[in-house]
């Protein structure tokens, strides 16, 4: 079990997993840790479905088919190109980190990016996926989304602290209707995102480099 500082500083998005499955007890421990995340008025608005084994393989197939057909059904939209100014170099650096540094695909090789993008379908080979749903409450979704973010971070930190790894994936949210249908989730719940998780492959180049963060001076202001 890692200490808090080590956990926070070493948590990273894993982009290649070993096929080894976690046990049910190990997954339930991660869920127990995440359940302690804060939420507004202690509403605990998260609904989490964990897919493994045959269920996960069915989801891989469905997501792959929908992706190649270009049929998307996201509950939320995200377009990083809208982030300009100081934010644009950050997401461009992330793209370079993923495609060039991690997978060795040069920027000009557009065709070479496709196989990398398609690894999102299987969560980079993770043995498990968590799908994080939130109730749809008129005019309050942004507050619930904040609660969901805190849950997600606690889930990811628990994985790291206990020797596992994960990656939050907005990509999975592109197929909300199909995922709800396959998992038997009511339309009253929106799919925020998914988390692929399991045992990291630390020998893989994708996991050998850790994308850094900007200095705290760019994000925080201290008032005395």
CSV table of C-alpha atoms in Angstrom, one decimal:
chain,number,residue,atom,x,y,z
A,1,UNK,CA,0.0,0.0,0.0
A,2,UNK,CA,1.6,3.3,-1.1
A,3,UNK,CA,1.6,6.4,1.0
A,4,UNK,CA,-0.5,9.3,-0.1
A,5,UNK,CA,2.2,11.5,-1.6
A,6,UNK,CA,3.7,8.6,-3.6
A,7,UNK,CA,0.2,7.6,-4.8
A,8,UNK,CA,-0.7,11.0,-6.0
A,9,UNK,CA,2.6,11.6,-7.8
A,10,UNK,CA,2.8,8.2,-9.4
A,11,UNK,CA,-0.8,7.8,-10.6
A,12,UNK,CA,-0.8,7.9,-14.4
A,13,UNK,CA,-3.1,7.0,-17.2
A,14,UNK,CA,-2.2,3.4,-18.1
A,15,UNK,CA,-2.2,2.7,-21.9
A,16,UNK,CA,-1.3,-1.0,-21.9
A,17,UNK,CA,-2.6,-3.6,-19.4
A,18,UNK,CA,-1.8,-7.2,-18.7
A,19,UNK,CA,-4.6,-9.7,-19.4
A,20,UNK,CA,-4.6,-10.8,-15.7
A,21,UNK,CA,-7.9,-10.3,-14.0
A,22,UNK,CA,-8.3,-8.8,-10.6
A,23,UNK,CA,-10.3,-10.8,-8.1
A,24,UNK,CA,-13.8,-9.8,-7.0
A,25,UNK,CA,-12.5,-9.0,-3.6
A,26,UNK,CA,-9.9,-6.7,-5.0
A,27,UNK,CA,-12.4,-4.9,-7.1
A,28,UNK,CA,-14.8,-4.5,-4.2
A,29,UNK,CA,-12.0,-3.0,-2.1
A,30,UNK,CA,-11.4,-0.3,-4.8
A,31,UNK,CA,-15.2,0.4,-4.8
A,32,UNK,CA,-15.2,0.6,-1.0
A,33,UNK,CA,-12.4,3.2,-1.1
A,34,UNK,CA,-14.1,5.2,-3.8
A,35,UNK,CA,-17.4,5.2,-1.9
A,36,UNK,CA,-15.7,7.5,0.6
A,37,UNK,CA,-15.4,10.3,-2.0
A,38,UNK,CA,-17.1,13.6,-1.0
A,39,UNK,CA,-20.4,14.7,-2.6
A,40,UNK,CA,-22.7,17.6,-2.2
A,41,UNK,CA,-25.0,17.1,0.8
A,42,UNK,CA,-23.7,13.5,0.9
A,43,UNK,CA,-26.0,12.6,-2.0
A,44,UNK,CA,-23.4,10.1,-3.4
A,45,UNK,CA,-25.0,10.3,-6.9
A,46,UNK,CA,-22.8,7.8,-8.6
A,47,UNK,CA,-24.0,4.5,-10.1
A,48,UNK,CA,-21.1,2.3,-11.1
A,49,UNK,CA,-21.3,-0.8,-13.3
A,50,UNK,CA,-18.2,-3.0,-13.6
A,51,UNK,CA,-17.8,-5.1,-16.7
A,52,UNK,CA,-15.4,-8.0,-16.9
A,53,UNK,CA,-15.2,-11.4,-18.7
A,54,UNK,CA,-17.8,-12.2,-21.3
A,55,UNK,CA,-19.8,-9.0,-20.6
A,56,UNK,CA,-16.7,-6.9,-21.3
A,57,UNK,CA,-16.1,-8.8,-24.5
A,58,UNK,CA,-19.6,-8.1,-25.7
A,59,UNK,CA,-19.2,-4.4,-25.0
A,60,UNK,CA,-15.9,-4.4,-26.9
A,61,UNK,CA,-17.7,-5.8,-29.9
A,62,UNK,CA,-20.6,-3.4,-29.7
A,63,UNK,CA,-18.4,-0.3,-29.2
A,64,UNK,CA,-16.1,-1.4,-32.0
A,65,UNK,CA,-19.0,-1.8,-34.4
A,66,UNK,CA,-20.5,1.6,-33.5
A,67,UNK,CA,-17.1,3.3,-33.7
A,68,UNK,CA,-16.4,2.0,-37.2
A,69,UNK,CA,-20.0,2.9,-38.3
A,70,UNK,CA,-19.6,6.4,-36.9
A,71,UNK,CA,-22.7,6.0,-34.7
A,72,UNK,CA,-22.3,7.9,-31.5
A,73,UNK,CA,-24.7,8.6,-28.7
A,74,UNK,CA,-22.9,10.7,-26.0
A,75,UNK,CA,-24.8,12.2,-23.1
A,76,UNK,CA,-22.3,15.0,-22.9
A,77,UNK,CA,-20.1,16.7,-25.4
A,78,UNK,CA,-16.4,17.4,-25.1
A,79,UNK,CA,-14.3,19.3,-27.7
A,80,UNK,CA,-10.8,20.0,-26.7
A,81,UNK,CA,-10.3,22.4,-29.6
A,82,UNK,CA,-12.5,24.9,-27.8
A,83,UNK,CA,-9.8,25.2,-25.2
A,84,UNK,CA,-7.6,27.9,-26.5
A,85,UNK,CA,-5.0,30.3,-24.9
A,86,UNK,CA,-2.9,28.7,-22.2
A,87,UNK,CA,-4.9,25.5,-22.5
A,88,UNK,CA,-4.2,24.7,-26.1
A,89,UNK,CA,-0.5,23.8,-25.7
A,90,UNK,CA,-1.5,21.5,-22.8
A,91,UNK,CA,-3.8,19.3,-24.9
A,92,UNK,CA,-1.6,19.4,-27.9
A,93,UNK,CA,1.3,18.2,-25.7
A,94,UNK,CA,-0.9,15.4,-24.5
A,95,UNK,CA,-1.6,14.3,-28.0
A,96,UNK,CA,2.1,14.3,-28.8
A,97,UNK,CA,2.7,12.4,-25.6
A,98,UNK,CA,0.2,9.7,-26.6
A,99,UNK,CA,0.9,9.3,-30.3
A,100,UNK,CA,4.6,10.1,-30.6
A,101,UNK,CA,6.2,9.4,-27.3
A,102,UNK,CA,4.1,6.4,-26.2
A,103,UNK,CA,3.2,4.7,-29.5
A,104,UNK,CA,6.0,6.1,-31.8
A,105,UNK,CA,3.6,7.5,-34.4
A,106,UNK,CA,4.9,10.7,-36.0
A,107,UNK,CA,2.6,13.7,-36.1
A,108,UNK,CA,2.4,13.6,-39.9
A,109,UNK,CA,1.4,9.9,-40.0
A,110,UNK,CA,-2.4,10.3,-39.9
A,111,UNK,CA,-3.0,6.7,-40.9
A,112,UNK,CA,-0.8,5.4,-38.1
A,113,UNK,CA,-3.0,7.1,-35.6
A,114,UNK,CA,-6.0,5.0,-36.3
A,115,UNK,CA,-4.7,1.8,-34.7
A,116,UNK,CA,-3.8,3.8,-31.6
A,117,UNK,CA,-7.2,5.4,-31.5
A,118,UNK,CA,-8.9,2.0,-31.8
A,119,UNK,CA,-7.1,0.7,-28.7
A,120,UNK,CA,-9.7,2.9,-26.8
A,121,UNK,CA,-12.3,0.3,-27.8
A,122,UNK,CA,-10.7,-2.4,-25.6
A,123,UNK,CA,-9.4,0.0,-22.9
A,124,UNK,CA,-5.8,-0.7,-23.9
A,125,UNK,CA,-6.3,-4.3,-23.1
A,126,UNK,CA,-7.6,-3.8,-19.5
A,127,UNK,CA,-9.4,-6.8,-18.0
A,128,UNK,CA,-12.1,-4.6,-16.4
A,129,UNK,CA,-14.0,-1.4,-17.2
A,130,UNK,CA,-16.0,0.7,-14.8
A,131,UNK,CA,-18.9,2.8,-16.3
A,132,UNK,CA,-19.8,5.8,-14.2
A,133,UNK,CA,-23.5,6.9,-14.5
A,134,UNK,CA,-25.1,9.9,-12.8
A,135,UNK,CA,-28.8,10.7,-12.4
A,136,UNK,CA,-30.2,13.3,-14.7
A,137,UNK,CA,-31.4,16.2,-12.5
A,138,UNK,CA,-32.5,19.4,-14.4
A,139,UNK,CA,-30.1,22.3,-14.1
A,140,UNK,CA,-27.9,20.6,-11.6
A,141,UNK,CA,-25.9,18.3,-13.7
A,142,UNK,CA,-22.7,20.4,-13.3
A,143,UNK,CA,-22.8,19.9,-9.6
A,144,UNK,CA,-23.3,16.2,-9.9
A,145,UNK,CA,-20.5,16.0,-12.4
A,146,UNK,CA,-18.2,17.5,-9.8
A,147,UNK,CA,-19.2,14.8,-7.4
A,148,UNK,CA,-18.6,12.2,-10.1
A,149,UNK,CA,-15.1,13.7,-10.7
A,150,UNK,CA,-14.2,13.3,-7.0
A,151,UNK,CA,-15.4,9.7,-7.1
A,152,UNK,CA,-13.4,9.0,-10.2
A,153,UNK,CA,-10.2,10.4,-8.7
A,154,UNK,CA,-10.7,8.4,-5.5
A,155,UNK,CA,-11.2,5.3,-7.6
A,156,UNK,CA,-8.1,5.9,-9.6
A,157,UNK,CA,-6.0,6.7,-6.5
A,158,UNK,CA,-7.1,3.6,-4.8
A,159,UNK,CA,-6.0,1.5,-7.8
A,160,UNK,CA,-2.6,3.1,-7.8
A,161,UNK,CA,-2.1,2.8,-4.0
A,162,UNK,CA,-3.0,-0.9,-4.2
A,163,UNK,CA,-0.7,-1.8,-7.1
A,164,UNK,CA,-3.1,-1.6,-9.9
A,165,UNK,CA,-3.8,1.0,-12.5
A,166,UNK,CA,-6.5,2.7,-14.6
A,167,UNK,CA,-7.3,5.3,-17.2
A,168,UNK,CA,-10.4,7.5,-17.3
A,169,UNK,CA,-11.9,7.4,-20.8
A,170,UNK,CA,-14.2,10.0,-22.3
A,171,UNK,CA,-14.2,7.8,-25.4
A,172,UNK,CA,-16.4,5.3,-23.8
A,173,UNK,CA,-19.0,8.0,-23.1
A,174,UNK,CA,-19.5,8.2,-26.9
A,175,UNK,CA,-21.6,5.1,-26.8
A,176,UNK,CA,-23.9,5.8,-23.9
A,177,UNK,CA,-27.1,4.3,-25.4
A,178,UNK,CA,-25.5,1.0,-26.4
A,179,UNK,CA,-23.7,0.7,-23.0
A,180,UNK,CA,-26.9,1.4,-21.1
A,181,UNK,CA,-28.8,-1.1,-23.1
A,182,UNK,CA,-26.1,-3.9,-22.7
A,183,UNK,CA,-25.8,-3.3,-18.9
A,184,UNK,CA,-29.5,-2.8,-18.3
A,185,UNK,CA,-29.2,0.8,-17.0
A,186,UNK,CA,-32.3,3.1,-17.0
A,187,UNK,CA,-32.3,6.1,-19.4
A,188,UNK,CA,-32.7,8.2,-16.3
A,189,UNK,CA,-29.0,7.8,-15.8
A,190,UNK,CA,-26.4,9.6,-17.9
A,191,UNK,CA,-23.0,8.0,-18.7
A,192,UNK,CA,-20.3,10.5,-17.8
A,193,UNK,CA,-17.3,8.3,-18.7
A,194,UNK,CA,-15.6,5.0,-18.2
A,195,UNK,CA,-12.5,3.8,-16.4
A,196,UNK,CA,-10.4,0.9,-17.8
A,197,UNK,CA,-8.5,-0.7,-15.1
A,198,UNK,CA,-6.4,-3.8,-14.0
A,199,UNK,CA,-2.8,-4.8,-13.9
A,200,UNK,CA,-0.5,-2.3,-15.8
A,201,UNK,CA,2.1,-3.7,-18.2
A,202,UNK,CA,5.1,-1.8,-16.8
A,203,UNK,CA,7.4,-3.1,-19.6
A,204,UNK,CA,5.4,-1.3,-22.3
A,205,UNK,CA,6.8,1.9,-23.6
A,206,UNK,CA,3.3,3.5,-23.2
A,207,UNK,CA,3.7,3.3,-19.4
A,208,UNK,CA,7.3,4.2,-19.1
A,209,UNK,CA,6.7,8.0,-19.5
A,210,UNK,CA,4.6,10.1,-17.2
A,211,UNK,CA,3.0,13.2,-18.6
A,212,UNK,CA,3.9,16.1,-16.3
A,213,UNK,CA,1.9,19.0,-14.9
A,214,UNK,CA,2.2,22.8,-15.2
A,215,UNK,CA,3.8,24.6,-12.2
A,216,UNK,CA,1.3,25.3,-9.4
A,217,UNK,CA,1.8,29.1,-10.0
A,218,UNK,CA,-0.2,28.7,-13.3
A,219,UNK,CA,-3.2,27.2,-11.5
A,220,UNK,CA,-3.3,28.5,-7.9
A,221,UNK,CA,-3.2,31.9,-6.3
A,222,UNK,CA,-2.4,32.3,-2.6
A,223,UNK,CA,-4.1,35.1,-0.7
A,224,UNK,CA,-2.8,36.1,2.8
